[in-house]
Amino acid sequence: SQQGEEDPQALSIQEGENATMNCSYKTSINNLQWYRQNSGRGLVHLILIRSNEREKHSGRLRVTLDTSKKSSSLLITASRAADTASYFCATDSYMIYNQGGKLIFGQGTELSVKP
Amino acid sequence: DTEVTQTPKHLVMGMTNKKSLKCEQHMGHRAMYWYKQKAKKPPELMFVYSYEKLSINESVPSRFSPECPNSSLLNLHLHALQPEDSALYLCASSQVDFVDRGGYGYTFGSGTRLTVV
């Protein structure tokens, strides 16, 4: 089962521009995470924001979370060609501690950064 | 060691074959996961293991059989697969949340690209 939607599905920008991706989800969550995937290989964890947090920064990444609207956004500033990848939001909604997570992914955004 | 290692990277198998996918991590993570990803789609959760015990099975067909022999290893045994099972199979691991610390990020392997012929 999939958690929600991401938009846009595809985004093409020039190097140096900012990229914003949005994610909506349906159920209550413990945290929301963003991942990057290059060329259909493994996913790389970018950032995690907990349900009681509203904004988080990590380097060129800024994530916001609005639990009342069940939505999140990822901003990548000063983009580079190396940022070209698929970006996925994922929500973790484990109900029982000590039993691992239950990470469910959104549909993803394909980002293309042109030199 | 901050990696999840998956073998093999590529696998082609017939519908009558039995094969296994392997996953290994040495980060001390006590939760391990299998995901399936079709082309241009998001990963879909298949199984969750916590402390070597199966805690979530997302209604996966019995032709997929997971096994967690110890805290570092996770296997996925494959038998009588169908061509539609061709996909990228991803393994991941994470710490386990004992109290409400809000969870942890996952570390993913590079995946096994499986083709069923």
Coordinates of N, CA and C in Angstrom, one line a residue:
Chain A
S1 N 0.9 -1.2 0.0 CA 0.0 0.0 0.0 C 0.9 1.2 0.0
Q2 N 0.5 2.3 -0.7 CA 1.2 3.5 -0.7 C 0.6 4.5 0.1
Q3 N 1.4 5.5 0.6 CA 0.9 6.4 1.7 C 0.2 7.6 1.0
G4 N 0.8 8.1 0.0 CA 0.2 9.4 -0.5 C 0.8 9.8 -1.8
E5 N 0.7 11.1 -2.1 CA 1.1 11.7 -3.3 C 2.3 12.6 -3.2
E6 N 3.1 12.7 -4.2 CA 4.1 13.7 -4.3 C 3.9 14.5 -5.5
D7 N 4.2 15.8 -5.4 CA 4.2 16.6 -6.6 C 5.3 17.6 -6.6
P8 N 5.8 18.0 -7.8 CA 5.4 17.4 -9.0 C 6.0 16.0 -9.2
Q9 N 5.5 15.3 -10.3 CA 6.0 14.0 -10.6 C 7.4 14.2 -11.2
A10 N 7.6 15.3 -11.9 CA 8.9 15.5 -12.6 C 9.2 17.0 -12.5
L11 N 10.4 17.3 -12.3 CA 10.9 18.7 -12.2 C 12.2 18.9 -12.9
S12 N 12.3 19.9 -13.8 CA 13.5 20.1 -14.5 C 13.9 21.6 -14.2
I13 N 15.1 21.8 -13.7 CA 15.6 23.1 -13.4 C 17.1 23.3 -13.8
Q14 N 17.5 24.5 -13.8 CA 18.9 24.8 -14.1 C 19.8 24.7 -12.8
E15 N 21.0 24.4 -13.0 CA 22.0 24.5 -11.9 C 21.9 25.8 -11.2
G16 N 22.0 25.8 -9.9 CA 21.9 27.1 -9.1 C 20.5 27.4 -8.6
E17 N 19.5 26.9 -9.3 CA 18.1 27.2 -8.9 C 17.8 26.3 -7.7
N18 N 16.7 26.7 -7.1 CA 16.1 25.9 -6.0 C 15.1 24.9 -6.5
A19 N 15.0 23.8 -5.8 CA 14.0 22.8 -6.2 C 13.1 22.5 -5.0
T20 N 11.8 22.5 -5.2 CA 10.8 22.3 -4.1 C 10.0 21.1 -4.5
M21 N 9.9 20.1 -3.6 CA 9.0 19.0 -3.8 C 8.1 18.8 -2.7
N22 N 6.8 18.5 -3.0 CA 5.8 18.4 -2.0 C 5.3 16.9 -1.8
C23 N 4.8 16.6 -0.6 CA 4.4 15.3 -0.3 C 3.2 15.4 0.6
S24 N 2.2 14.6 0.3 CA 1.0 14.5 1.2 C 0.8 13.1 1.6
Y25 N 0.2 12.9 2.8 CA 0.1 11.5 3.3 C -1.3 11.4 3.9
K26 N -1.7 10.2 4.3 CA -3.1 10.0 4.7 C -3.3 9.6 6.2
T27 N -2.3 9.0 6.8 CA -2.6 8.5 8.2 C -1.7 9.3 9.1
S28 N -1.9 9.0 10.4 CA -1.1 9.7 11.4 C 0.3 9.0 11.4
I29 N 1.3 9.8 11.7 CA 2.7 9.3 11.5 C 3.6 9.5 12.8
N30 N 4.7 8.8 12.9 CA 5.7 9.1 13.9 C 6.7 10.0 13.3
N31 N 7.1 9.8 12.1 CA 8.0 10.7 11.4 C 7.9 10.6 9.9
L32 N 8.5 11.6 9.2 CA 8.5 11.6 7.8 C 9.9 11.7 7.3
Q33 N 10.3 10.9 6.3 CA 11.7 10.9 5.9 C 11.7 11.2 4.4
W34 N 12.9 11.7 3.9 CA 13.1 11.9 2.5 C 14.3 11.1 2.1
Y35 N 14.2 10.5 0.9 CA 15.3 9.6 0.4 C 15.5 10.0 -1.1
R36 N 16.8 9.8 -1.5 CA 17.2 10.0 -2.9 C 17.6 8.7 -3.5
Q37 N 17.2 8.5 -4.8 CA 17.6 7.3 -5.5 C 18.1 7.6 -6.8
N38 N 19.3 7.2 -7.1 CA 20.0 7.4 -8.4 C 19.8 6.1 -9.3
S39 N 19.3 6.3 -10.5 CA 19.3 5.3 -11.5 C 18.8 4.0 -11.0
G40 N 17.7 4.0 -10.2 CA 17.0 2.7 -9.8 C 17.9 1.8 -9.0
R41 N 18.8 2.4 -8.2 CA 19.6 1.6 -7.3 C 19.2 1.8 -5.9
G42 N 20.1 1.7 -4.9 CA 19.7 1.8 -3.5 C 19.2 3.3 -3.2
L43 N 18.4 3.4 -2.1 CA 18.0 4.7 -1.6 C 18.9 5.2 -0.6
V44 N 19.1 6.5 -0.6 CA 20.0 7.2 0.4 C 19.1 8.0 1.3
H45 N 19.2 7.8 2.6 CA 18.5 8.6 3.5 C 19.0 10.1 3.6
L46 N 18.1 11.0 3.4 CA 18.5 12.4 3.4 C 18.2 13.1 4.7
I47 N 17.0 13.0 5.2 CA 16.6 13.7 6.4 C 15.4 13.1 7.0
L48 N 15.2 13.2 8.3 CA 14.1 12.7 9.0 C 13.5 13.9 9.9
I49 N 12.2 14.0 9.8 CA 11.5 15.0 10.7 C 10.5 14.4 11.5
R50 N 10.5 14.6 12.8 CA 9.6 13.9 13.7 C 8.2 14.6 13.7
S51 N 7.2 13.9 14.1 CA 5.9 14.5 14.0 C 5.7 15.7 14.9
N52 N 6.5 15.9 15.9 CA 6.4 17.1 16.7 C 7.3 18.2 16.3
E53 N 8.0 18.1 15.1 CA 8.8 19.1 14.6 C 8.1 19.8 13.4
R54 N 8.5 21.0 13.1 CA 7.8 21.7 12.0 C 8.8 22.0 10.9
E55 N 10.1 22.1 11.2 CA 11.1 22.4 10.2 C 12.4 21.9 10.6
K56 N 13.2 21.5 9.6 CA 14.5 20.9 9.8 C 15.4 21.2 8.7
H57 N 16.7 21.5 9.0 CA 17.7 21.8 8.0 C 18.8 20.8 8.0
S58 N 19.4 20.5 6.8 CA 20.6 19.7 6.8 C 21.3 20.2 5.5
G59 N 22.4 20.9 5.7 CA 23.2 21.4 4.5 C 22.3 22.2 3.6
R60 N 22.2 21.8 2.4 CA 21.3 22.6 1.4 C 19.9 22.1 1.4
L61 N 19.5 21.2 2.3 CA 18.1 20.7 2.4 C 17.4 21.4 3.5
R62 N 16.1 21.7 3.2 CA 15.2 22.2 4.2 C 13.9 21.5 4.1
V63 N 13.4 20.9 5.2 CA 12.2 20.1 5.2 C 11.2 20.8 6.1
T64 N 10.0 20.9 5.7 CA 8.9 21.3 6.6 C 7.9 20.2 6.7
L65 N 7.1 20.2 7.8 CA 6.1 19.3 8.1 C 4.9 20.0 8.7
D66 N 3.7 19.8 8.1 CA 2.5 20.3 8.6 C 1.5 19.1 8.9
T67 N 1.5 18.7 10.1 CA 0.7 17.5 10.5 C -0.8 17.8 10.4
S68 N -1.2 19.1 10.5 CA -2.6 19.4 10.4 C -3.1 19.2 8.9
K69 N -2.2 19.5 8.0 CA -2.6 19.3 6.6 C -2.0 18.0 6.0
K70 N -1.3 17.2 6.9 CA -0.7 16.0 6.4 C 0.1 16.2 5.2
S71 N 1.0 17.1 5.3 CA 1.9 17.4 4.1 C 3.3 17.8 4.6
S72 N 4.2 17.7 3.6 CA 5.6 18.0 3.9 C 6.2 18.6 2.6
S73 N 7.3 19.3 2.7 CA 8.0 19.8 1.5 C 9.5 19.7 1.7
L74 N 10.2 19.4 0.6 CA 11.6 19.3 0.6 C 12.1 20.4 -0.3
L75 N 13.0 21.3 0.2 CA 13.6 22.3 -0.6 C 15.1 22.0 -0.7
I76 N 15.6 22.0 -1.9 CA 17.0 21.8 -2.2 C 17.5 23.2 -2.8
T77 N 18.4 23.8 -2.0 CA 18.8 25.1 -2.5 C 20.1 25.0 -3.3
A78 N 20.3 26.0 -4.2 CA 21.5 26.0 -5.1 C 21.8 24.7 -5.7
S79 N 20.9 24.1 -6.4 CA 21.0 22.8 -7.0 C 22.2 22.6 -7.9
R80 N 22.6 21.3 -7.9 CA 23.8 21.0 -8.7 C 23.4 19.8 -9.7
A81 N 24.1 19.6 -10.7 CA 23.8 18.5 -11.7 C 23.8 17.2 -10.9
A82 N 24.7 17.1 -9.9 CA 24.7 15.8 -9.1 C 23.5 15.5 -8.3
D83 N 22.6 16.5 -8.2 CA 21.3 16.3 -7.4 C 20.3 15.6 -8.3
T84 N 20.6 15.4 -9.6 CA 19.7 14.7 -10.5 C 19.4 13.3 -10.0
A85 N 18.2 13.0 -9.6 CA 17.8 11.7 -9.0 C 16.3 11.7 -8.8
S86 N 15.8 10.6 -8.3 CA 14.4 10.5 -7.9 C 14.4 10.7 -6.4
Y87 N 13.4 11.5 -5.9 CA 13.3 11.8 -4.5 C 12.0 11.3 -4.0
F88 N 12.0 10.6 -2.9 CA 10.8 10.0 -2.3 C 10.6 10.5 -0.9
C89 N 9.4 10.8 -0.5 CA 9.1 11.0 0.9 C 8.6 9.6 1.4
A90 N 8.7 9.4 2.6 CA 8.3 8.1 3.2 C 7.8 8.4 4.7
T91 N 6.7 7.8 5.0 CA 6.2 8.0 6.4 C 6.3 6.7 7.2
D92 N 6.7 6.9 8.5 CA 6.9 5.8 9.4 C 5.8 5.9 10.4
S93 N 5.0 4.8 10.5 CA 3.8 4.9 11.3 C 3.8 3.6 12.2
Y94 N 4.9 3.2 12.8 CA 4.9 2.0 13.6 C 4.0 2.3 14.8
M95 N 3.3 1.3 15.2 CA 2.3 1.4 16.3 C 2.8 0.8 17.6
I96 N 3.7 -0.2 17.4 CA 4.2 -0.9 18.6 C 5.7 -0.7 18.7
Y97 N 6.2 -0.2 19.7 CA 7.6 0.0 19.9 C 8.3 -1.3 19.9
N98 N 9.6 -1.3 19.6 CA 10.4 -2.5 19.8 C 10.2 -3.5 18.7
Q99 N 9.4 -3.1 17.6 CA 9.1 -4.0 16.5 C 9.5 -3.5 15.2
G100 N 10.5 -2.5 15.2 CA 10.9 -2.0 13.9 C 9.9 -1.0 13.4
G101 N 10.2 -0.4 12.3 CA 9.4 0.6 11.7 C 8.5 0.1 10.6
K102 N 7.7 0.9 10.1 CA 6.8 0.6 8.9 C 6.9 1.7 8.0
L103 N 7.9 1.8 7.1 CA 8.2 2.9 6.3 C 7.5 2.7 4.9
I104 N 6.6 3.6 4.6 CA 5.8 3.6 3.4 C 6.1 4.8 2.5
F105 N 6.4 4.5 1.2 CA 6.9 5.5 0.3 C 5.8 6.2 -0.5
G106 N 6.0 7.5 -0.8 CA 5.2 8.2 -1.7 C 5.6 7.9 -3.2
Q107 N 5.0 8.5 -4.1 CA 5.2 8.1 -5.5 C 6.5 8.6 -6.1
G108 N 7.1 9.6 -5.5 CA 8.4 10.1 -5.9 C 8.3 11.3 -6.9
T109 N 9.4 12.1 -6.9 CA 9.6 13.2 -7.8 C 10.9 12.9 -8.6
E110 N 10.8 13.0 -9.9 CA 12.1 12.9 -10.7 C 12.6 14.3 -10.9
L111 N 13.8 14.5 -10.3 CA 14.4 15.8 -10.5 C 15.6 15.8 -11.5
S112 N 15.6 16.7 -12.4 CA 16.6 16.8 -13.4 C 17.2 18.2 -13.3
V113 N 18.5 18.3 -13.0 CA 19.2 19.5 -12.9 C 20.2 19.7 -14.0
K114 N 20.0 20.7 -14.9 CA 20.8 20.8 -16.1 C 21.9 21.8 -15.8
P115 N 23.1 21.4 -16.3 CA 24.3 22.2 -16.1 C 24.2 23.6 -16.9
Chain B
D1 N 31.6 0.2 9.9 CA 30.9 -0.2 8.7 C 29.5 0.4 8.7
T2 N 29.2 1.2 7.7 CA 27.9 1.8 7.6 C 27.1 1.4 6.4
E3 N 27.3 0.2 6.0 CA 26.6 -0.3 4.7 C 25.7 -1.5 5.0
V4 N 24.8 -1.6 4.0 CA 24.0 -2.8 3.9 C 24.4 -3.4 2.6
T5 N 24.9 -4.7 2.6 CA 25.4 -5.4 1.4 C 24.4 -6.4 0.9
Q6 N 24.1 -6.3 -0.3 CA 23.2 -7.3 -0.9 C 23.9 -8.1 -2.0
T7 N 23.6 -9.4 -2.0 CA 24.1 -10.3 -3.1 C 23.0 -11.2 -3.5
P8 N 23.0 -11.6 -4.8 CA 23.8 -11.0 -5.9 C 23.3 -9.7 -6.3
K9 N 24.0 -9.0 -7.2 CA 23.5 -7.7 -7.7 C 22.5 -7.9 -8.8
H10 N 22.7 -9.0 -9.6 CA 21.7 -9.4 -10.6 C 21.4 -10.8 -10.5
L11 N 20.2 -11.2 -10.8 CA 19.8 -12.6 -10.8 C 18.8 -12.9 -11.9
V12 N 19.0 -13.9 -12.7 CA 18.0 -14.4 -13.7 C 17.7 -15.8 -13.3
M13 N 16.4 -16.0 -13.1 CA 16.0 -17.4 -12.7 C 14.7 -17.8 -13.5
G14 N 14.6 -19.1 -13.7 CA 13.4 -19.7 -14.3 C 12.3 -19.8 -13.3
M15 N 11.1 -20.0 -13.8 CA 9.9 -20.1 -13.0 C 9.9 -21.3 -12.1
T16 N 10.8 -22.3 -12.4 CA 10.8 -23.5 -11.6 C 12.0 -23.6 -10.6
N17 N 12.8 -22.5 -10.7 CA 14.1 -22.5 -9.9 C 13.8 -22.1 -8.5
K18 N 14.8 -22.5 -7.6 CA 14.8 -21.9 -6.2 C 16.1 -21.2 -6.1
K19 N 16.0 -19.9 -5.6 CA 17.1 -19.1 -5.4 C 17.0 -18.3 -4.1
S20 N 18.1 -17.7 -3.6 CA 18.0 -16.9 -2.4 C 18.7 -15.6 -2.6
L21 N 18.1 -14.5 -2.1 CA 18.8 -13.2 -2.0 C 19.3 -13.1 -0.6
K22 N 20.5 -12.4 -0.5 CA 21.2 -12.3 0.8 C 21.4 -10.8 1.1
C23 N 21.3 -10.5 2.4 CA 21.5 -9.1 2.9 C 22.3 -9.2 4.2
E24 N 23.3 -8.3 4.3 CA 24.1 -8.3 5.5 C 24.4 -6.9 6.0
Q25 N 24.4 -6.7 7.3 CA 24.8 -5.4 7.9 C 25.5 -5.6 9.2
H26 N 26.4 -4.7 9.5 CA 27.2 -4.8 10.7 C 27.2 -3.5 11.5
M27 N 26.0 -2.9 11.4 CA 25.8 -1.6 12.2 C 25.2 -1.8 13.5
G28 N 24.8 -3.1 13.8 CA 24.1 -3.3 15.1 C 22.7 -3.0 15.1
H29 N 22.1 -2.8 13.8 CA 20.7 -2.5 13.7 C 19.9 -3.8 14.0
R30 N 18.8 -3.7 14.8 CA 18.1 -4.9 15.1 C 16.8 -5.0 14.3
A31 N 16.5 -4.1 13.4 CA 15.4 -4.2 12.5 C 15.9 -4.3 11.1
M32 N 15.3 -5.2 10.3 CA 15.7 -5.4 8.9 C 14.5 -5.6 8.1
Y33 N 14.6 -5.1 6.8 CA 13.4 -5.0 6.0 C 13.7 -5.5 4.5
W34 N 12.7 -6.0 3.9 CA 12.7 -6.3 2.5 C 11.6 -5.4 1.8
Y35 N 12.1 -4.8 0.7 CA 11.2 -4.0 -0.2 C 11.3 -4.5 -1.6
K36 N 10.2 -4.4 -2.4 CA 10.2 -4.7 -3.8 C 9.9 -3.4 -4.5
Q37 N 10.7 -3.2 -5.6 CA 10.5 -1.9 -6.4 C 10.4 -2.3 -7.9
K38 N 9.3 -1.9 -8.5 CA 9.1 -2.1 -9.9 C 9.6 -0.8 -10.6
A39 N 9.9 -0.8 -11.9 CA 10.5 0.3 -12.6 C 9.5 1.5 -12.5
K40 N 10.0 2.7 -12.2 CA 9.3 4.0 -12.1 C 8.3 4.0 -11.0
K41 N 8.4 3.1 -10.1 CA 7.4 3.0 -8.9 C 8.2 3.2 -7.6
P42 N 7.5 3.5 -6.5 CA 8.2 3.6 -5.2 C 8.4 2.2 -4.7
P43 N 9.3 2.0 -3.7 CA 9.5 0.7 -3.1 C 8.2 0.4 -2.3
E44 N 7.9 -0.9 -2.3 CA 6.8 -1.5 -1.5 C 7.3 -2.4 -0.4
L45 N 6.8 -2.2 0.8 CA 7.3 -3.0 1.9 C 6.8 -4.4 1.8
M46 N 7.7 -5.4 2.0 CA 7.3 -6.8 2.0 C 7.3 -7.3 3.4
F47 N 8.4 -7.3 4.0 CA 8.6 -7.9 5.4 C 9.4 -7.0 6.3
V48 N 9.1 -7.1 7.6 CA 9.9 -6.5 8.6 C 10.3 -7.5 9.7
Y49 N 11.6 -7.5 10.0 CA 12.1 -8.3 11.1 C 12.6 -7.4 12.2
S50 N 12.3 -7.8 13.4 CA 12.8 -7.1 14.6 C 13.3 -8.1 15.6
Y51 N 14.6 -7.9 15.9 CA 15.2 -8.9 16.8 C 15.1 -10.3 16.3
E52 N 15.3 -10.5 15.0 CA 15.3 -11.8 14.3 C 13.9 -12.4 14.2
K53 N 12.9 -11.7 14.6 CA 11.5 -12.3 14.5 C 10.7 -11.5 13.5
L54 N 9.9 -12.2 12.7 CA 9.1 -11.5 11.7 C 8.0 -10.7 12.4
S55 N 7.9 -9.4 12.2 CA 6.9 -8.6 12.9 C 5.9 -8.1 11.9
I56 N 6.2 -8.0 10.6 CA 5.2 -7.5 9.6 C 5.4 -8.3 8.3
N57 N 4.3 -8.9 7.8 CA 4.3 -9.5 6.5 C 3.2 -8.8 5.8
E58 N 3.5 -8.1 4.7 CA 2.5 -7.3 4.0 C 1.7 -8.1 3.0
S59 N 1.2 -9.2 3.5 CA 0.4 -10.1 2.6 C 1.2 -10.5 1.3
V60 N 2.4 -10.9 1.5 CA 3.3 -11.3 0.4 C 3.0 -12.8 0.1
P61 N 2.9 -13.1 -1.2 CA 2.7 -14.5 -1.6 C 3.7 -15.5 -1.0
S62 N 3.3 -16.7 -0.7 CA 4.2 -17.6 -0.1 C 5.4 -18.1 -0.9
R63 N 5.4 -17.7 -2.2 CA 6.6 -18.1 -3.0 C 7.8 -17.2 -2.6
F64 N 7.6 -16.2 -1.8 CA 8.6 -15.4 -1.2 C 8.7 -15.8 0.3
S65 N 9.9 -16.3 0.8 CA 10.0 -16.8 2.1 C 11.2 -16.1 2.8
P66 N 10.9 -15.2 3.8 CA 12.1 -14.6 4.4 C 12.6 -15.4 5.5
E67 N 13.9 -15.1 5.9 CA 14.6 -15.8 7.0 C 15.6 -14.8 7.6
C68 N 15.7 -14.8 8.9 CA 16.7 -14.0 9.6 C 17.5 -14.9 10.5
P69 N 18.6 -15.5 10.0 CA 19.3 -16.4 10.8 C 20.0 -15.8 12.0
N70 N 20.4 -14.6 11.9 CA 21.1 -13.9 13.1 C 20.9 -12.4 12.9
S71 N 21.4 -11.6 13.8 CA 21.1 -10.2 13.8 C 21.8 -9.4 12.7
S72 N 22.7 -10.1 11.9 CA 23.4 -9.4 10.8 C 22.9 -9.8 9.5
L73 N 22.2 -10.9 9.4 CA 21.8 -11.5 8.1 C 20.3 -11.5 7.9
L74 N 20.0 -11.3 6.6 CA 18.6 -11.4 6.2 C 18.5 -12.1 4.8
N75 N 17.8 -13.1 4.7 CA 17.6 -13.8 3.4 C 16.2 -13.7 2.9
L76 N 16.1 -13.8 1.6 CA 14.8 -13.9 1.0 C 14.8 -15.1 0.0
H77 N 14.1 -16.2 0.3 CA 14.1 -17.4 -0.5 C 13.0 -17.3 -1.5
L78 N 13.4 -17.7 -2.7 CA 12.4 -17.5 -3.9 C 12.2 -18.9 -4.5
H79 N 10.9 -19.1 -4.7 CA 10.5 -20.4 -5.3 C 9.3 -20.3 -6.2
A80 N 9.3 -20.8 -7.4 CA 8.2 -20.8 -8.3 C 7.7 -19.4 -8.6
L81 N 8.6 -18.5 -8.9 CA 8.2 -17.1 -9.1 C 7.6 -17.0 -10.5
Q82 N 6.9 -15.9 -10.7 CA 6.3 -15.5 -11.9 C 7.0 -14.4 -12.6
P83 N 6.9 -14.2 -13.9 CA 7.6 -13.1 -14.6 C 7.2 -11.7 -14.0
E84 N 6.0 -11.6 -13.5 CA 5.6 -10.3 -12.9 C 6.4 -10.0 -11.5
D85 N 7.1 -11.0 -11.0 CA 7.9 -10.8 -9.8 C 9.2 -10.2 -10.1
S86 N 9.5 -10.0 -11.4 CA 10.8 -9.3 -11.8 C 10.7 -7.9 -11.3
A87 N 11.8 -7.5 -10.6 CA 11.8 -6.2 -9.9 C 13.2 -6.0 -9.3
L88 N 13.4 -4.9 -8.7 CA 14.6 -4.6 -7.8 C 14.1 -4.9 -6.4
Y89 N 14.9 -5.8 -5.7 CA 14.6 -6.2 -4.3 C 15.6 -5.5 -3.5
L90 N 15.1 -4.7 -2.5 CA 15.9 -3.9 -1.7 C 15.8 -4.3 -0.2
C91 N 17.0 -4.4 0.4 CA 17.1 -4.7 1.8 C 17.4 -3.4 2.6
A92 N 16.9 -3.3 3.8 CA 17.3 -2.1 4.6 C 17.4 -2.5 6.0
S93 N 18.0 -1.7 6.8 CA 18.1 -1.9 8.3 C 17.9 -0.6 9.0
S94 N 17.5 -0.7 10.3 CA 17.4 0.5 11.1 C 17.6 0.1 12.6
Q95 N 17.8 1.1 13.4 CA 17.7 1.0 14.8 C 16.3 0.7 15.2
V96 N 16.1 0.2 16.4 CA 14.7 0.0 16.9 C 14.4 1.0 18.0
D97 N 13.2 1.5 17.9 CA 12.8 2.6 18.8 C 12.2 1.9 20.1
F98 N 12.9 2.0 21.2 CA 12.3 1.4 22.4 C 11.3 2.3 23.1
V99 N 11.5 3.6 23.1 CA 10.5 4.5 23.6 C 10.3 5.5 22.5
D100 N 9.4 6.4 22.7 CA 9.0 7.3 21.6 C 10.1 8.4 21.3
R101 N 11.2 7.9 20.7 CA 12.2 8.9 20.2 C 11.9 9.4 18.8
G102 N 10.8 8.9 18.3 CA 10.4 9.4 17.0 C 11.0 8.7 15.8
G103 N 11.6 7.6 16.0 CA 12.1 6.7 15.0 C 13.4 7.1 14.4
Y104 N 13.9 6.3 13.4 CA 15.2 6.4 12.9 C 15.2 6.2 11.4
G105 N 16.2 6.8 10.7 CA 16.3 6.6 9.3 C 16.8 5.2 8.9
Y106 N 16.5 4.8 7.7 CA 16.9 3.4 7.3 C 18.1 3.5 6.4
T107 N 18.9 2.5 6.5 CA 20.1 2.3 5.6 C 19.7 1.2 4.5
F108 N 19.7 1.6 3.3 CA 19.4 0.6 2.2 C 20.6 0.1 1.5
G109 N 20.5 -1.2 1.1 CA 21.5 -1.7 0.2 C 21.2 -1.3 -1.2
S110 N 22.1 -1.7 -2.1 CA 22.0 -1.3 -3.6 C 21.0 -2.1 -4.3
G111 N 20.5 -3.2 -3.7 CA 19.5 -4.0 -4.3 C 20.0 -5.2 -5.2
T112 N 19.0 -6.1 -5.4 CA 19.2 -7.2 -6.3 C 18.2 -7.0 -7.4
R113 N 18.7 -6.9 -8.7 CA 17.8 -6.8 -9.8 C 17.4 -8.2 -10.3
L114 N 16.2 -8.6 -10.1 CA 15.8 -10.0 -10.4 C 14.9 -10.0 -11.6
T115 N 15.3 -11.0 -12.5 CA 14.5 -11.2 -13.7 C 14.1 -12.6 -13.7
V116 N 12.8 -12.8 -13.8 CA 12.2 -14.2 -13.9 C 11.8 -14.5 -15.3
V117 N 12.3 -15.6 -15.9 CA 12.0 -15.9 -17.3 C 11.2 -17.2 -17.4

